[in-house]
Tab-separated table of N, CA, C and O in Angstrom:
chain	number	residue	atom	x	y	z
A	1	MET	N	101.198	93.104	131.610
A	1	MET	CA	100.869	94.412	132.161
A	1	MET	C	100.148	95.240	131.098
A	1	MET	O	100.608	95.360	129.975
A	2	VAL	N	99.014	95.791	131.443
A	2	VAL	CA	98.235	96.626	130.530
A	2	VAL	C	98.628	98.076	130.754
A	2	VAL	O	98.589	98.580	131.875
A	3	ARG	N	98.988	98.725	129.652
A	3	ARG	CA	99.338	100.144	129.721
A	3	ARG	C	98.128	100.980	129.313
A	3	ARG	O	97.286	100.521	128.544
A	4	PRO	N	98.011	102.203	129.798
A	4	PRO	CA	96.825	103.028	129.513
A	4	PRO	C	96.527	103.206	128.020
A	4	PRO	O	95.376	103.177	127.620
A	5	LEU	N	97.551	103.360	127.181
A	5	LEU	CA	97.321	103.580	125.757
A	5	LEU	C	96.910	102.314	125.022
A	5	LEU	O	96.374	102.379	123.920
A	6	ASP	N	97.137	101.147	125.620
A	6	ASP	CA	96.772	99.892	124.964
A	6	ASP	C	95.272	99.821	124.686
A	6	ASP	O	94.844	99.186	123.724
A	7	SER	N	94.460	100.477	125.492
A	7	SER	CA	93.012	100.446	125.284
A	7	SER	C	92.597	101.228	124.030
A	7	SER	O	91.477	101.077	123.547
A	8	LEU	N	93.494	102.049	123.492
A	8	LEU	CA	93.185	102.842	122.297
A	8	LEU	C	93.639	102.177	120.998
A	8	LEU	O	93.338	102.685	119.913
A	9	ILE	N	94.350	101.060	121.087
A	9	ILE	CA	94.822	100.385	119.878
A	9	ILE	C	93.624	99.933	119.055
A	9	ILE	O	92.636	99.435	119.587
A	10	GLU	N	93.730	100.150	117.736
A	10	GLU	CA	92.679	99.852	116.750
A	10	GLU	C	91.493	100.809	116.833
A	10	GLU	O	90.444	100.543	116.272
A	11	LYS	N	91.674	101.948	117.500
A	11	LYS	CA	90.613	102.959	117.579
A	11	LYS	C	91.074	104.231	116.858
A	11	LYS	O	92.260	104.480	116.708
A	12	ASN	N	90.105	105.030	116.432
A	12	ASN	CA	90.417	106.330	115.836
A	12	ASN	C	90.885	107.279	116.930
A	12	ASN	O	90.201	107.423	117.948
A	13	VAL	N	92.037	107.905	116.706
A	13	VAL	CA	92.596	108.819	117.693
A	13	VAL	C	93.113	110.078	117.007
A	13	VAL	O	93.287	110.114	115.791
A	14	ILE	N	93.368	111.081	117.806
A	14	ILE	CA	94.113	112.249	117.371
A	14	ILE	C	95.302	112.388	118.303
A	14	ILE	O	95.167	112.275	119.524
A	15	VAL	N	96.472	112.578	117.706
A	15	VAL	CA	97.715	112.725	118.464
A	15	VAL	C	98.165	114.173	118.306
A	15	VAL	O	98.396	114.642	117.185
A	16	TYR	N	98.260	114.874	119.416
A	16	TYR	CA	98.690	116.269	119.411
A	16	TYR	C	100.183	116.334	119.672
A	16	TYR	O	100.678	115.748	120.642
A	17	THR	N	100.906	117.053	118.816
A	17	THR	CA	102.332	117.320	119.031
A	17	THR	C	102.532	118.824	118.959
A	17	THR	O	101.602	119.566	118.634
A	18	SER	N	103.735	119.276	119.220
A	18	SER	CA	104.011	120.714	119.148
A	18	SER	C	104.051	121.208	117.705
A	18	SER	O	103.907	122.401	117.459
A	19	ILE	N	104.197	120.300	116.745
A	19	ILE	CA	104.318	120.691	115.335
A	19	ILE	C	103.013	120.495	114.571
A	19	ILE	O	102.614	121.345	113.781
A	20	ALA	N	102.331	119.370	114.802
A	20	ALA	CA	101.130	119.043	114.028
A	20	ALA	C	100.217	118.135	114.841
A	20	ALA	O	100.622	117.592	115.868
A	21	ASP	N	99.002	117.984	114.354
A	21	ASP	CA	98.049	117.026	114.918
A	21	ASP	C	97.877	115.917	113.894
A	21	ASP	O	97.739	116.184	112.702
A	22	TYR	N	97.880	114.684	114.357
A	22	TYR	CA	97.760	113.524	113.475
A	22	TYR	C	96.502	112.761	113.838
A	22	TYR	O	96.259	112.480	115.003
A	23	ARG	N	95.715	112.409	112.829
A	23	ARG	CA	94.500	111.610	113.028
A	23	ARG	C	94.678	110.285	112.315
A	23	ARG	O	95.232	110.230	111.230
A	24	GLY	N	94.169	109.236	112.943
A	24	GLY	CA	94.232	107.935	112.311
A	24	GLY	C	93.901	106.837	113.297
A	24	GLY	O	93.457	107.092	114.414
A	25	ILE	N	94.126	105.608	112.863
A	25	ILE	CA	93.882	104.448	113.706
A	25	ILE	C	95.187	104.080	114.392
A	25	ILE	O	96.210	103.871	113.729
A	26	LEU	N	95.157	104.045	115.705
A	26	LEU	CA	96.349	103.707	116.483
A	26	LEU	C	96.648	102.232	116.299
A	26	LEU	O	95.811	101.377	116.553
A	27	LYS	N	97.859	101.927	115.830
A	27	LYS	CA	98.227	100.551	115.527
A	27	LYS	C	99.229	99.965	116.514
A	27	LYS	O	99.186	98.778	116.788
A	28	GLU	N	100.145	100.793	117.011
A	28	GLU	CA	101.186	100.253	117.890
A	28	GLU	C	101.650	101.324	118.864
A	28	GLU	O	101.753	102.498	118.505
A	29	VAL	N	101.949	100.897	120.084
A	29	VAL	CA	102.484	101.781	121.113
A	29	VAL	C	103.730	101.112	121.694
A	29	VAL	O	103.662	99.968	122.137
A	30	THR	N	104.861	101.819	121.660
A	30	THR	CA	106.084	101.338	122.309
A	30	THR	C	106.571	102.426	123.256
A	30	THR	O	105.999	103.513	123.308
A	31	GLU	N	107.642	102.156	123.964
A	31	GLU	CA	108.210	103.178	124.845
A	31	GLU	C	108.787	104.341	124.054
A	31	GLU	O	108.888	105.450	124.559
A	32	GLU	N	109.162	104.090	122.802
A	32	GLU	CA	109.806	105.116	121.978
A	32	GLU	C	108.848	105.904	121.096
A	32	GLU	O	109.097	107.069	120.791
A	33	SER	N	107.754	105.260	120.634
A	33	SER	CA	106.897	105.927	119.659
A	33	SER	C	105.514	105.290	119.603
A	33	SER	O	105.268	104.248	120.201
A	34	VAL	N	104.622	105.964	118.853
A	34	VAL	CA	103.328	105.384	118.509
A	34	VAL	C	103.232	105.344	116.989
A	34	VAL	O	103.810	106.181	116.294
A	35	ALA	N	102.494	104.366	116.474
A	35	ALA	CA	102.294	104.236	115.031
A	35	ALA	C	100.811	104.380	114.724
A	35	ALA	O	99.973	103.753	115.366
A	36	LEU	N	100.517	105.230	113.736
A	36	LEU	CA	99.150	105.482	113.295
A	36	LEU	C	99.014	105.150	111.821
A	36	LEU	O	99.940	105.391	111.045
A	37	ARG	N	97.860	104.645	111.434
A	37	ARG	CA	97.537	104.525	110.018
A	37	ARG	C	96.522	105.606	109.705
A	37	ARG	O	95.381	105.559	110.150
A	38	GLY	N	96.970	106.621	108.965
A	38	GLY	CA	96.106	107.745	108.626
A	38	GLY	C	95.652	107.683	107.183
A	38	GLY	O	95.996	106.764	106.440
A	39	ARG	N	94.887	108.685	106.768
A	39	ARG	CA	94.397	108.737	105.382
A	39	ARG	C	95.530	108.863	104.377
A	39	ARG	O	95.422	108.378	103.265
A	40	THR	N	96.599	109.527	104.778
A	40	THR	CA	97.715	109.747	103.849
A	40	THR	C	98.842	108.739	104.025
A	40	THR	O	99.893	108.897	103.406
A	41	GLY	N	98.648	107.733	104.860
A	41	GLY	CA	99.686	106.721	105.057
A	41	GLY	C	100.002	106.525	106.526
A	41	GLY	O	99.237	106.909	107.403
A	42	TRP	N	101.146	105.934	106.755
A	42	TRP	CA	101.583	105.600	108.116
A	42	TRP	C	102.359	106.755	108.738
A	42	TRP	O	103.119	107.436	108.051
A	43	HIS	N	102.173	106.936	110.036
A	43	HIS	CA	102.918	107.942	110.792
A	43	HIS	C	103.506	107.271	112.027
A	43	HIS	O	102.789	106.601	112.761
A	44	GLU	N	104.791	107.450	112.233
A	44	GLU	CA	105.415	106.996	113.470
A	44	GLU	C	105.874	108.245	114.208
A	44	GLU	O	106.683	109.015	113.705
A	45	ILE	N	105.334	108.453	115.399
A	45	ILE	CA	105.555	109.695	116.136
A	45	ILE	C	106.321	109.378	117.408
A	45	ILE	O	105.865	108.578	118.230
A	46	PRO	N	107.496	110.007	117.586
A	46	PRO	CA	108.275	109.762	118.807
A	46	PRO	C	107.531	110.245	120.050
A	46	PRO	O	106.852	111.275	120.031
A	47	MET	N	107.643	109.494	121.132
A	47	MET	CA	106.965	109.842	122.387
A	47	MET	C	107.366	111.213	122.906
A	47	MET	O	106.525	111.921	123.460
A	48	GLU	N	108.614	111.622	122.711
A	48	GLU	CA	109.043	112.917	123.245
A	48	GLU	C	108.360	114.093	122.545
A	48	GLU	O	108.359	115.204	123.061
A	49	CYS	N	107.753	113.856	121.380
A	49	CYS	CA	107.038	114.918	120.656
A	49	CYS	C	105.558	114.984	121.010
A	49	CYS	O	104.890	115.974	120.712
A	50	ILE	N	105.033	113.934	121.632
A	50	ILE	CA	103.595	113.840	121.872
A	50	ILE	C	103.200	114.624	123.118
A	50	ILE	O	103.791	114.472	124.171
A	51	LYS	N	102.176	115.473	122.941
A	51	LYS	CA	101.633	116.221	124.071
A	51	LYS	C	100.398	115.536	124.639
A	51	LYS	O	100.175	115.536	125.832
A	52	GLU	N	99.571	114.963	123.751
A	52	GLU	CA	98.325	114.334	124.207
A	52	GLU	C	97.804	113.401	123.120
A	52	GLU	O	98.010	113.637	121.928
A	53	ILE	N	97.119	112.347	123.550
A	53	ILE	CA	96.431	111.438	122.629
A	53	ILE	C	94.992	111.303	123.114
A	53	ILE	O	94.752	111.016	124.293
A	54	ARG	N	94.040	111.526	122.191
A	54	ARG	CA	92.620	111.412	122.541
A	54	ARG	C	91.927	110.501	121.544
A	54	ARG	O	92.229	110.520	120.358
A	55	SER	N	90.950	109.758	122.032
A	55	SER	CA	90.142	108.945	121.126
A	55	SER	C	89.118	109.839	120.445
A	55	SER	O	88.667	110.840	120.998
A	56	LEU	N	88.761	109.481	119.241
A	56	LEU	CA	87.747	110.202	118.469
A	56	LEU	C	86.475	109.382	118.432
A	56	LEU	O	86.519	108.154	118.421
A	57	PRO	N	85.330	110.044	118.361
A	57	PRO	CA	84.084	109.295	118.231
A	57	PRO	C	84.066	108.532	116.901
A	57	PRO	O	84.592	109.016	115.909
A	58	GLU	N	83.474	107.365	116.932
A	58	GLU	CA	83.459	106.542	115.708
A	58	GLU	C	82.271	106.789	114.846
A	58	GLU	O	81.374	107.409	114.998
């Protein structure tokens, strides 16, 4: 089964949360969280904190 966010894996994205915005390459999507590789390291963001995920132009 293909999930909508799977098409963004290995692409540059911005993840909007209520606390901060995270930019990086989307590496993994699970039911609990997403994992990004950003300029400052890895970020694992819980799904309940995410408001929106958008792809960035390359």
